[in-house]
mmCIF file of C-alpha atoms and ligand atoms in Angstrom:
data_model
loop_
_atom_site.group_PDB
_atom_site.id
_atom_site.type_symbol
_atom_site.label_atom_id
_atom_site.label_comp_id
_atom_site.label_asym_id
_atom_site.label_seq_id
_atom_site.Cartn_x
_atom_site.Cartn_y
_atom_site.Cartn_z
ATOM 1 C CA GLU A 1 27.380 -21.342 29.088
ATOM 2 C CA LYS A 2 28.551 -17.935 27.891
ATOM 3 C CA GLY A 3 26.268 -18.445 24.917
ATOM 4 C CA GLY A 4 28.992 -17.718 22.382
ATOM 5 C CA TYR A 5 30.126 -14.504 24.067
ATOM 6 C CA GLU A 6 33.706 -14.036 25.153
ATOM 7 C CA HIS A 7 32.714 -13.015 28.672
ATOM 8 C CA PHE A 8 29.706 -13.240 30.947
ATOM 9 C CA MET A 9 29.694 -9.468 31.195
ATOM 10 C CA LEU A 10 29.214 -9.042 27.455
ATOM 11 C CA LYS A 11 26.540 -11.731 27.431
ATOM 12 C CA GLU A 12 24.740 -9.990 30.276
ATOM 13 C CA ILE A 13 24.945 -6.583 28.580
ATOM 14 C CA PHE A 14 23.386 -8.111 25.461
ATOM 15 C CA GLU A 15 20.761 -9.943 27.500
ATOM 16 C CA GLN A 16 19.253 -6.624 28.509
ATOM 17 C CA THR A 17 16.904 -6.738 25.524
ATOM 18 C CA SER A 18 15.254 -9.792 27.029
ATOM 19 C CA SER A 19 15.920 -9.232 30.740
ATOM 20 C CA ILE A 20 13.957 -5.955 30.716
ATOM 21 C CA HIS A 21 11.167 -7.863 29.060
ATOM 22 C CA ASP A 22 11.330 -10.475 31.836
ATOM 23 C CA THR A 23 11.237 -7.757 34.490
ATOM 24 C CA ILE A 24 8.056 -6.192 33.112
ATOM 25 C CA ARG A 25 6.349 -9.408 32.019
ATOM 26 C CA GLY A 26 2.966 -9.782 33.706
ATOM 27 C CA ARG A 27 3.502 -6.462 35.455
ATOM 28 C CA VAL A 28 3.066 -3.820 32.777
ATOM 29 C CA SER A 29 0.064 -4.344 30.588
ATOM 30 C CA PRO A 30 -0.246 -2.066 27.547
ATOM 31 C CA GLN A 31 -3.643 -3.679 26.807
ATOM 32 C CA ASN A 32 -5.217 -2.860 30.159
ATOM 33 C CA LYS A 33 -3.052 0.238 30.615
ATOM 34 C CA GLU A 34 -1.993 -1.038 34.016
ATOM 35 C CA VAL A 35 0.992 -1.716 36.219
ATOM 36 C CA PHE A 36 0.600 -4.560 38.694
ATOM 37 C CA LEU A 37 3.216 -5.609 41.231
ATOM 38 C CA GLY A 38 1.894 -8.651 43.086
ATOM 39 C CA GLY A 39 4.706 -8.696 45.645
ATOM 40 C CA ILE A 40 3.851 -5.280 47.050
ATOM 41 C CA ASN A 41 0.177 -5.034 46.195
ATOM 42 C CA ASP A 42 -0.842 -5.119 49.853
ATOM 43 C CA VAL A 43 1.479 -2.282 50.824
ATOM 44 C CA ILE A 44 0.508 0.099 48.004
ATOM 45 C CA PRO A 45 -1.863 2.055 50.318
ATOM 46 C CA LYS A 46 1.033 2.499 52.753
ATOM 47 C CA LEU A 47 3.262 3.734 49.941
ATOM 48 C CA VAL A 48 0.582 6.119 48.716
ATOM 49 C CA ASN A 49 0.388 7.652 52.191
ATOM 50 C CA ALA A 50 4.096 7.483 52.969
ATOM 51 C CA ARG A 51 5.717 10.596 54.399
ATOM 52 C CA ARG A 52 9.093 9.490 53.173
ATOM 53 C CA ILE A 53 10.992 6.583 51.680
ATOM 54 C CA LEU A 54 14.513 5.579 52.668
ATOM 55 C CA ILE A 55 16.321 3.657 49.953
ATOM 56 C CA ILE A 56 19.347 1.621 50.998
ATOM 57 C CA GLY A 57 21.915 -0.324 49.018
ATOM 58 C CA CYS A 58 25.594 -0.551 48.092
ATOM 59 C CA GLY A 59 27.527 0.042 44.872
ATOM 60 C CA THR A 60 25.480 -0.296 41.717
ATOM 61 C CA SER A 61 22.337 -0.995 43.720
ATOM 62 C CA TRP A 62 22.832 2.342 45.462
ATOM 63 C CA HIS A 63 23.049 4.002 42.032
ATOM 64 C CA ALA A 64 19.768 2.382 41.049
ATOM 65 C CA GLY A 65 18.387 3.799 44.309
ATOM 66 C CA MET A 66 19.501 7.269 43.235
ATOM 67 C CA VAL A 67 17.447 6.916 40.064
ATOM 68 C CA GLY A 68 14.622 5.762 42.349
ATOM 69 C CA GLU A 69 14.857 9.011 44.290
ATOM 70 C CA TYR A 70 14.262 11.072 41.143
ATOM 71 C CA LEU A 71 11.419 8.753 40.087
ATOM 72 C CA PHE A 72 9.516 8.703 43.393
ATOM 73 C CA GLU A 73 9.853 12.423 43.855
ATOM 74 C CA GLU A 74 8.763 13.165 40.290
ATOM 75 C CA PHE A 75 5.842 10.753 40.003
ATOM 76 C CA ALA A 76 4.661 10.300 43.582
ATOM 77 C CA ARG A 77 5.894 13.501 45.285
ATOM 78 C CA ILE A 78 7.289 11.452 48.180
ATOM 79 C CA PRO A 79 10.550 12.683 49.721
ATOM 80 C CA VAL A 80 13.278 10.081 49.329
ATOM 81 C CA GLU A 81 16.629 9.654 51.001
ATOM 82 C CA VAL A 82 19.146 7.320 49.418
ATOM 83 C CA GLU A 83 21.641 5.848 51.826
ATOM 84 C CA TYR A 84 24.695 3.651 51.636
ATOM 85 C CA ALA A 85 23.681 0.693 53.799
ATOM 86 C CA SER A 86 27.011 0.821 55.624
ATOM 87 C CA GLU A 87 26.641 4.490 56.607
ATOM 88 C CA PHE A 88 22.995 4.147 57.502
ATOM 89 C CA ARG A 89 23.441 1.249 59.882
ATOM 90 C CA TYR A 90 26.367 2.656 61.815
ATOM 91 C CA ARG A 91 25.190 6.187 62.427
ATOM 92 C CA ASN A 92 22.153 5.807 64.691
ATOM 93 C CA PRO A 93 19.790 6.870 61.903
ATOM 94 C CA VAL A 94 16.401 8.482 62.490
ATOM 95 C CA ILE A 95 13.793 5.933 61.461
ATOM 96 C CA PHE A 96 10.070 6.560 61.966
ATOM 97 C CA GLU A 97 7.469 3.844 62.305
ATOM 98 C CA ASP A 98 5.670 5.119 59.247
ATOM 99 C CA ASP A 99 8.837 5.141 57.130
ATOM 100 C CA ILE A 100 9.102 2.884 54.136
ATOM 101 C CA VAL A 101 12.587 1.437 53.864
ATOM 102 C CA LEU A 102 13.376 0.043 50.449
ATOM 103 C CA ALA A 103 16.451 -2.188 50.215
ATOM 104 C CA ILE A 104 17.985 -2.895 46.827
ATOM 105 C CA SER A 105 20.359 -5.803 46.221
ATOM 106 C CA GLN A 106 21.170 -7.992 43.259
ATOM 107 C CA SER A 107 22.549 -10.881 45.327
ATOM 108 C CA GLY A 108 20.236 -10.477 48.301
ATOM 109 C CA GLU A 109 23.222 -11.349 50.500
ATOM 110 C CA THR A 110 25.116 -8.087 50.996
ATOM 111 C CA ALA A 111 26.002 -7.992 54.696
ATOM 112 C CA ASP A 112 25.619 -4.249 55.236
ATOM 113 C CA THR A 113 22.286 -4.113 53.440
ATOM 114 C CA LEU A 114 21.002 -7.060 55.435
ATOM 115 C CA ALA A 115 22.079 -5.463 58.719
ATOM 116 C CA ALA A 116 20.458 -2.144 57.734
ATOM 117 C CA ILE A 117 17.195 -4.002 57.067
ATOM 118 C CA LYS A 118 17.273 -5.562 60.531
ATOM 119 C CA LEU A 119 17.810 -2.153 62.080
ATOM 120 C CA ALA A 120 14.885 -0.671 60.147
ATOM 121 C CA LYS A 121 12.646 -3.531 61.227
ATOM 122 C CA GLN A 122 13.564 -3.059 64.869
ATOM 123 C CA ALA A 123 12.586 0.584 64.523
ATOM 124 C CA GLY A 124 9.167 -0.503 63.280
ATOM 125 C CA ALA A 125 9.443 0.683 59.666
ATOM 126 C CA THR A 126 7.901 -1.178 56.758
ATOM 127 C CA VAL A 127 10.763 -2.821 54.884
ATOM 128 C CA LEU A 128 10.546 -3.663 51.198
ATOM 129 C CA GLY A 129 13.098 -5.321 48.956
ATOM 130 C CA ILE A 130 14.132 -5.265 45.321
ATOM 131 C CA CYS A 131 16.306 -8.317 44.734
ATOM 132 C CA ASN A 132 17.427 -10.507 41.889
ATOM 133 C CA VAL A 133 18.320 -13.804 43.557
ATOM 134 C CA VAL A 134 15.126 -15.612 44.485
ATOM 135 C CA GLY A 135 15.068 -17.011 48.027
ATOM 136 C CA SER A 136 18.214 -15.163 49.121
ATOM 137 C CA SER A 137 18.546 -13.658 52.612
ATOM 138 C CA ILE A 138 17.225 -10.149 51.933
ATOM 139 C CA PRO A 139 13.866 -11.214 50.480
ATOM 140 C CA ARG A 140 13.449 -13.463 53.515
ATOM 141 C CA GLU A 141 14.013 -10.554 55.896
ATOM 142 C CA THR A 142 11.784 -7.986 54.201
ATOM 143 C CA ASP A 143 8.038 -7.523 54.719
ATOM 144 C CA ALA A 144 7.339 -7.548 50.989
ATOM 145 C CA GLY A 145 9.165 -6.955 47.747
ATOM 146 C CA VAL A 146 9.590 -7.274 44.030
ATOM 147 C CA TYR A 147 12.015 -9.596 42.293
ATOM 148 C CA THR A 148 13.883 -8.153 39.342
ATOM 149 C CA HIS A 149 13.842 -11.429 37.371
ATOM 150 C CA ALA A 150 16.930 -10.454 35.367
ATOM 151 C CA GLY A 151 18.239 -14.038 35.479
ATOM 152 C CA PRO A 152 21.570 -15.077 36.994
ATOM 153 C CA GLU A 153 24.251 -12.414 36.810
ATOM 154 C CA ILE A 154 27.695 -14.026 36.792
ATOM 155 C CA GLY A 155 29.984 -11.158 35.788
ATOM 156 C CA VAL A 156 31.119 -9.355 38.918
ATOM 157 C CA ALA A 157 30.323 -5.969 37.370
ATOM 158 C CA SER A 158 26.586 -5.497 37.579
ATOM 159 C CA THR A 159 24.867 -4.675 34.270
ATOM 160 C CA LYS A 160 21.515 -6.296 33.588
ATOM 161 C CA ALA A 161 20.724 -6.296 37.308
ATOM 162 C CA PHE A 162 21.044 -2.494 37.322
ATOM 163 C CA THR A 163 18.610 -1.986 34.450
ATOM 164 C CA ALA A 164 16.236 -4.470 36.077
ATOM 165 C CA GLN A 165 16.405 -2.618 39.411
ATOM 166 C CA VAL A 166 15.719 0.704 37.711
ATOM 167 C CA THR A 167 12.845 -0.899 35.809
ATOM 168 C CA VAL A 168 11.261 -2.120 39.049
ATOM 169 C CA LEU A 169 11.730 1.280 40.697
ATOM 170 C CA THR A 170 10.103 2.949 37.698
ATOM 171 C CA MET A 171 7.110 0.611 37.832
ATOM 172 C CA MET A 172 6.753 1.176 41.581
ATOM 173 C CA ALA A 173 6.967 4.954 41.337
ATOM 174 C CA MET A 174 4.482 5.011 38.445
ATOM 175 C CA LEU A 175 2.024 2.832 40.292
ATOM 176 C CA VAL A 176 2.221 4.802 43.528
ATOM 177 C CA GLY A 177 2.092 8.143 41.677
ATOM 178 C CA TYR A 178 -0.933 7.113 39.679
ATOM 179 C CA ARG A 179 -2.838 5.794 42.711
ATOM 180 C CA LYS A 180 -1.949 8.904 44.635
ATOM 181 C CA GLY A 181 -3.096 11.169 41.831
ATOM 182 C CA THR A 182 0.245 12.916 41.421
ATOM 183 C CA LEU A 183 1.022 11.187 38.119
ATOM 184 C CA PRO A 184 -1.652 12.193 35.591
ATOM 185 C CA LYS A 185 -3.401 9.420 33.739
ATOM 186 C CA GLU A 186 -2.068 10.396 30.305
ATOM 187 C CA GLU A 187 1.515 10.459 31.602
ATOM 188 C CA TYR A 188 0.995 7.091 33.231
ATOM 189 C CA HIS A 189 -0.348 5.642 30.004
ATOM 190 C CA LYS A 190 2.489 7.144 27.964
ATOM 191 C CA LEU A 191 5.002 5.495 30.260
ATOM 192 C CA ILE A 192 3.220 2.150 30.013
ATOM 193 C CA ASP A 193 3.247 2.330 26.213
ATOM 194 C CA GLU A 194 6.891 3.350 26.086
ATOM 195 C CA PHE A 195 7.926 0.437 28.313
ATOM 196 C CA ALA A 196 6.965 -1.954 25.535
ATOM 197 C CA HIS A 197 9.467 -0.268 23.189
ATOM 198 C CA LEU A 198 12.461 -0.417 25.513
ATOM 199 C CA PRO A 199 13.730 -3.879 24.462
ATOM 200 C CA GLU A 200 13.837 -2.898 20.775
ATOM 201 C CA LYS A 201 15.508 0.417 21.640
ATOM 202 C CA ILE A 202 18.176 -1.372 23.659
ATOM 203 C CA ALA A 203 18.684 -3.725 20.713
ATOM 204 C CA LYS A 204 19.290 -0.673 18.513
ATOM 205 C CA ILE A 205 21.960 0.586 20.894
ATOM 206 C CA LEU A 206 23.628 -2.832 20.955
ATOM 207 C CA GLU A 207 23.925 -2.713 17.156
ATOM 208 C CA LYS A 208 26.569 -0.035 17.733
ATOM 209 C CA ASP A 209 28.697 -2.500 19.629
ATOM 210 C CA GLN A 210 31.541 -2.575 17.073
ATOM 211 C CA ASP A 211 31.623 1.227 16.749
ATOM 212 C CA ILE A 212 31.855 1.463 20.523
ATOM 213 C CA LYS A 213 34.691 -1.052 20.514
ATOM 214 C CA GLU A 214 36.568 1.097 17.952
ATOM 215 C CA LEU A 215 36.003 4.221 19.990
ATOM 216 C CA SER A 216 37.161 2.502 23.178
ATOM 217 C CA LYS A 217 40.603 1.861 21.672
ATOM 218 C CA ARG A 218 41.396 5.537 22.026
ATOM 219 C CA TYR A 219 41.112 5.444 25.795
ATOM 220 C CA ILE A 220 43.017 2.359 26.812
ATOM 221 C CA GLU A 221 46.012 4.411 27.918
ATOM 222 C CA SER A 222 43.951 6.904 29.921
ATOM 223 C CA THR A 223 44.660 7.128 33.618
ATOM 224 C CA ASN A 224 41.578 9.154 34.554
ATOM 225 C CA ALA A 225 38.094 9.758 33.227
ATOM 226 C CA LEU A 226 35.132 11.926 34.139
ATOM 227 C CA TYR A 227 31.486 11.023 33.712
ATOM 228 C CA LEU A 228 28.859 13.759 33.682
ATOM 229 C CA GLY A 229 25.079 13.828 33.699
ATOM 230 C CA ARG A 230 22.224 15.900 35.091
ATOM 231 C CA GLY A 231 18.844 15.024 36.572
ATOM 232 C CA PHE A 232 17.859 11.423 35.925
ATOM 233 C CA LEU A 233 21.196 10.940 34.203
ATOM 234 C CA PHE A 234 23.381 11.992 37.111
ATOM 235 C CA PRO A 235 23.160 8.528 38.722
ATOM 236 C CA VAL A 236 23.963 7.058 35.298
ATOM 237 C CA ALA A 237 27.203 9.081 35.299
ATOM 238 C CA LEU A 238 28.037 7.599 38.701
ATOM 239 C CA GLU A 239 27.317 4.126 37.407
ATOM 240 C CA GLY A 240 29.375 4.683 34.234
ATOM 241 C CA ALA A 241 32.358 5.720 36.334
ATOM 242 C CA LEU A 242 32.004 2.752 38.682
ATOM 243 C CA LYS A 243 31.881 0.332 35.746
ATOM 244 C CA LEU A 244 35.070 1.777 34.275
ATOM 245 C CA LYS A 245 37.055 1.768 37.497
ATOM 246 C CA GLU A 246 36.061 -1.661 38.684
ATOM 247 C CA ILE A 247 36.903 -3.571 35.528
ATOM 248 C CA SER A 248 39.564 -1.487 33.736
ATOM 249 C CA TYR A 249 41.314 -0.069 36.846
ATOM 250 C CA ILE A 250 41.238 3.399 35.294
ATOM 251 C CA HIS A 251 40.383 6.008 37.874
ATOM 252 C CA ALA A 252 36.990 7.532 37.059
ATOM 253 C CA GLU A 253 34.610 9.925 38.766
ATOM 254 C CA GLY A 254 30.943 10.578 38.128
ATOM 255 C CA TYR A 255 29.646 14.097 38.725
ATOM 256 C CA PRO A 256 26.485 16.090 38.285
ATOM 257 C CA ALA A 257 27.587 18.171 35.272
ATOM 258 C CA ALA A 258 26.963 21.510 36.986
ATOM 259 C CA GLU A 259 29.241 20.599 39.886
ATOM 260 C CA MET A 260 32.196 20.466 37.541
ATOM 261 C CA LYS A 261 32.918 24.156 37.895
ATOM 262 C CA HIS A 262 33.183 23.729 41.661
ATOM 263 C CA GLY A 263 36.365 21.692 41.429
ATOM 264 C CA PRO A 264 36.743 18.862 38.954
ATOM 265 C CA ILE A 265 37.103 21.237 36.007
ATOM 266 C CA ALA A 266 40.652 21.819 37.255
ATOM 267 C CA LEU A 267 41.469 18.273 36.150
ATOM 268 C CA ILE A 268 40.553 18.805 32.529
ATOM 269 C CA ASP A 269 43.259 18.831 29.900
ATOM 270 C CA GLU A 270 43.822 17.122 26.568
ATOM 271 C CA HIS A 271 44.417 13.783 28.311
ATOM 272 C CA MET A 272 41.093 13.685 30.102
ATOM 273 C CA PRO A 273 38.229 11.787 28.470
ATOM 274 C CA VAL A 274 34.879 13.184 29.606
ATOM 275 C CA PHE A 275 31.908 10.908 29.035
ATOM 276 C CA VAL A 276 28.648 12.842 29.030
ATOM 277 C CA ALA A 277 25.075 11.554 29.151
ATOM 278 C CA ALA A 278 23.433 14.324 27.123
ATOM 279 C CA THR A 279 20.156 13.119 25.669
ATOM 280 C CA LYS A 280 17.351 15.605 24.944
ATOM 281 C CA ASP A 281 15.534 16.451 28.153
ATOM 282 C CA LYS A 282 14.820 19.510 30.249
ATOM 283 C CA SER A 283 18.475 20.018 31.144
ATOM 284 C CA TYR A 284 19.655 19.713 27.547
ATOM 285 C CA GLU A 285 20.648 23.383 27.077
ATOM 286 C CA LYS A 286 22.545 23.267 30.338
ATOM 287 C CA ILE A 287 24.492 20.161 29.460
ATOM 288 C CA VAL A 288 25.389 21.696 26.102
ATOM 289 C CA SER A 289 27.047 24.567 28.021
ATOM 290 C CA ASN A 290 28.845 22.061 30.242
ATOM 291 C CA ILE A 291 30.235 20.354 27.134
ATOM 292 C CA GLN A 292 31.430 23.746 25.855
ATOM 293 C CA GLU A 293 33.198 24.326 29.170
ATOM 294 C CA VAL A 294 35.056 21.030 28.784
ATOM 295 C CA LYS A 295 35.953 21.698 25.151
ATOM 296 C CA ALA A 296 37.270 25.167 26.037
ATOM 297 C CA ARG A 297 39.816 23.406 28.257
ATOM 298 C CA LYS A 298 40.753 20.878 25.565
ATOM 299 C CA GLY A 299 39.008 17.954 27.263
ATOM 300 C CA HIS A 300 38.002 15.030 25.115
ATOM 301 C CA VAL A 301 34.208 14.699 24.994
ATOM 302 C CA ILE A 302 32.364 11.489 24.258
ATOM 303 C CA ALA A 303 28.639 12.185 24.444
ATOM 304 C CA ILE A 304 25.613 9.924 24.485
ATOM 305 C CA VAL A 305 22.999 11.883 22.551
ATOM 306 C CA THR A 306 19.501 11.495 21.179
ATOM 307 C CA GLU A 307 19.311 10.313 17.562
ATOM 308 C CA GLY A 308 19.566 13.203 15.135
ATOM 309 C CA ASP A 309 21.325 15.598 17.548
ATOM 310 C CA THR A 310 23.556 17.857 15.464
ATOM 311 C CA VAL A 311 24.359 20.506 18.086
ATOM 312 C CA ILE A 312 26.431 18.243 20.319
ATOM 313 C CA ALA A 313 27.760 16.321 17.314
ATOM 314 C CA ASP A 314 29.427 19.556 16.185
ATOM 315 C CA MET A 315 31.091 20.119 19.533
ATOM 316 C CA ALA A 316 31.985 16.707 20.880
ATOM 317 C CA ASP A 317 34.870 14.517 19.744
ATOM 318 C CA TYR A 318 32.575 11.562 19.463
ATOM 319 C CA VAL A 319 28.848 11.000 19.832
ATOM 320 C CA ILE A 320 26.917 7.795 20.354
ATOM 321 C CA GLU A 321 23.324 8.225 19.212
ATOM 322 C CA ILE A 322 20.575 6.409 21.065
ATOM 323 C CA PRO A 323 16.837 6.266 20.355
ATOM 324 C CA GLU A 324 14.566 8.887 21.854
ATOM 325 C CA THR A 325 12.549 7.950 24.929
ATOM 326 C CA LEU A 326 10.709 9.600 27.818
ATOM 327 C CA GLU A 327 12.967 11.522 30.179
ATOM 328 C CA ALA A 328 12.229 9.273 33.169
ATOM 329 C CA LEU A 329 13.118 6.156 31.182
ATOM 330 C CA ALA A 330 16.353 7.547 29.748
ATOM 331 C CA PRO A 331 18.612 5.974 32.432
ATOM 332 C CA LEU A 332 17.644 2.540 31.092
ATOM 333 C CA LEU A 333 19.056 3.386 27.667
ATOM 334 C CA THR A 334 21.954 5.747 28.399
ATOM 335 C CA VAL A 335 23.665 3.314 30.748
ATOM 336 C CA VAL A 336 24.068 0.701 27.996
ATOM 337 C CA PRO A 337 26.770 2.501 25.940
ATOM 338 C CA PHE A 338 28.634 3.216 29.192
ATOM 339 C CA GLN A 339 28.601 -0.504 30.021
ATOM 340 C CA LEU A 340 29.992 -1.352 26.592
ATOM 341 C CA ILE A 341 32.682 1.338 26.734
ATOM 342 C CA SER A 342 33.921 0.019 30.087
ATOM 343 C CA TYR A 343 33.809 -3.534 28.847
ATOM 344 C CA TYR A 344 35.868 -2.839 25.723
ATOM 345 C CA ILE A 345 38.379 -0.581 27.435
ATOM 346 C CA ALA A 346 38.935 -3.291 30.063
ATOM 347 C CA VAL A 347 39.213 -6.116 27.520
ATOM 348 C CA LEU A 348 41.641 -4.113 25.369
ATOM 349 C CA ARG A 349 43.745 -3.440 28.454
ATOM 350 C CA GLY A 350 43.893 -7.176 29.067
ATOM 351 C CA CYS A 351 41.868 -7.111 32.285
ATOM 352 C CA ASN A 352 39.868 -10.009 33.646
ATOM 353 C CA VAL A 353 36.462 -8.383 33.191
ATOM 354 C CA ASP A 354 34.355 -11.138 34.701
ATOM 355 C CA GLN A 355 36.465 -11.354 37.825
ATOM 356 C CA PRO A 356 38.198 -8.066 38.494
ATOM 357 C CA ARG A 357 40.927 -8.075 41.111
ATOM 358 C CA ASN A 358 39.923 -7.590 44.757
ATOM 359 C CA LEU A 359 36.190 -7.870 44.047
ATOM 360 C CA ALA A 360 33.599 -10.529 44.869
ATOM 361 C CA LYS A 361 30.156 -10.990 43.393
ATOM 362 C CA SER A 362 28.468 -10.851 46.727
ATOM 363 C CA VAL A 363 29.952 -8.975 49.628
ATOM 364 C CA THR A 364 29.041 -10.938 52.716
ATOM 365 C CA VAL A 365 31.653 -9.303 54.907
ATOM 366 C CA GLU A 366 30.954 -6.050 56.730
HETATM 367 C C1 LIG B 401 29.213 -3.082 40.865
HETATM 368 C C2 LIG B 401 28.936 -4.148 41.805
HETATM 369 C C3 LIG B 401 28.870 -3.846 43.266
HETATM 370 C C4 LIG B 401 27.506 -4.290 43.797
HETATM 371 C C5 LIG B 401 27.419 -4.122 45.314
HETATM 372 C C6 LIG B 401 26.045 -4.467 45.842
HETATM 373 O O1 LIG B 401 29.234 -3.525 39.568
HETATM 374 O O2 LIG B 401 28.723 -5.251 41.393
HETATM 375 O O3 LIG B 401 29.074 -2.496 43.509
HETATM 376 O O4 LIG B 401 26.523 -3.545 43.152
HETATM 377 O O5 LIG B 401 28.375 -4.937 45.916
HETATM 378 O O6 LIG B 401 25.710 -5.783 45.599
HETATM 379 P P1 LIG B 401 24.229 -6.295 45.719
HETATM 380 O O7 LIG B 401 23.411 -5.576 44.703
HETATM 381 O O8 LIG B 401 24.306 -7.772 45.459
HETATM 382 O O9 LIG B 401 23.756 -5.985 47.112
#
């Protein structure tokens, strides 16, 4: 049932070439240059006119929500607040009747997310869901939603569900932005065309699997790690750090790269691996300076870069090249090497990657 892979997690990382395809199937049409999301078609006018969107989730789903914030603000110019479901529900939150509340959950059973949905409904908001497990509790509680269709995720650490969630959020933001007129037609079409290339680009990253395994050997004795990114890649840094800590038990923190100088830089020495998502985008020059700051303090830099990047290759201790894509789609590619690094570090440390200690696949306790 692991399809020849040693662990479900590895199988699920590799499945991302096809799971992304399953998420967009019948929804993104390069022929008609269209995005269609049947599950929320009726609420698109509400989304187009929304004054704000509140995204709620926990863990990895919350990270996907963070990417969603950047996407909705960029494409649809709708203010977004991303909330941990547990904080949201317990703090007497301000919810307006014209708010759109978007709940994200792989399992569809997370207790805090479910309770936050009920609260939002009581307040009269429109509640939408992005879930993976068909027929689970969250889709039954929401007014409308979109399934991620990533297939069953067995490994406790979420991988293909994350890329599927981000894919759905991207499609939603594109669709709403285009209808609203804030996402120009040529941009919209470029995104649609690029979607079709994502599976093959992920496959190209997965070809580096053995190189990534080799690289991971260097970090199995680490006790701490930092993950840095900017813009769309900041949530990817958070997700990279979560993956490492939950399965390898190495303490890791994700940070927006520019925040480093406000504290975490004090941690950097020759024992600190710093994983940086540094593909070519509008913050590229800035992230190059951040890498220099780390190197000046003898930190060990492992950077995910765009194919052909020589500038960072000259500075970093190790680079992992990934294919070029549009800035807004970069999270879908950059997260993949981070998943593999965590997987190999954990396996080489002898950890039970599919069932890490103290964790459950769905958290039905509050
Ligand atoms: C991380 C992980 C957890 C879940 C979180 C939410 O790899 O698996 O952080 O993301 O428990 O679960 P769902 O998405 O099922 O609501």
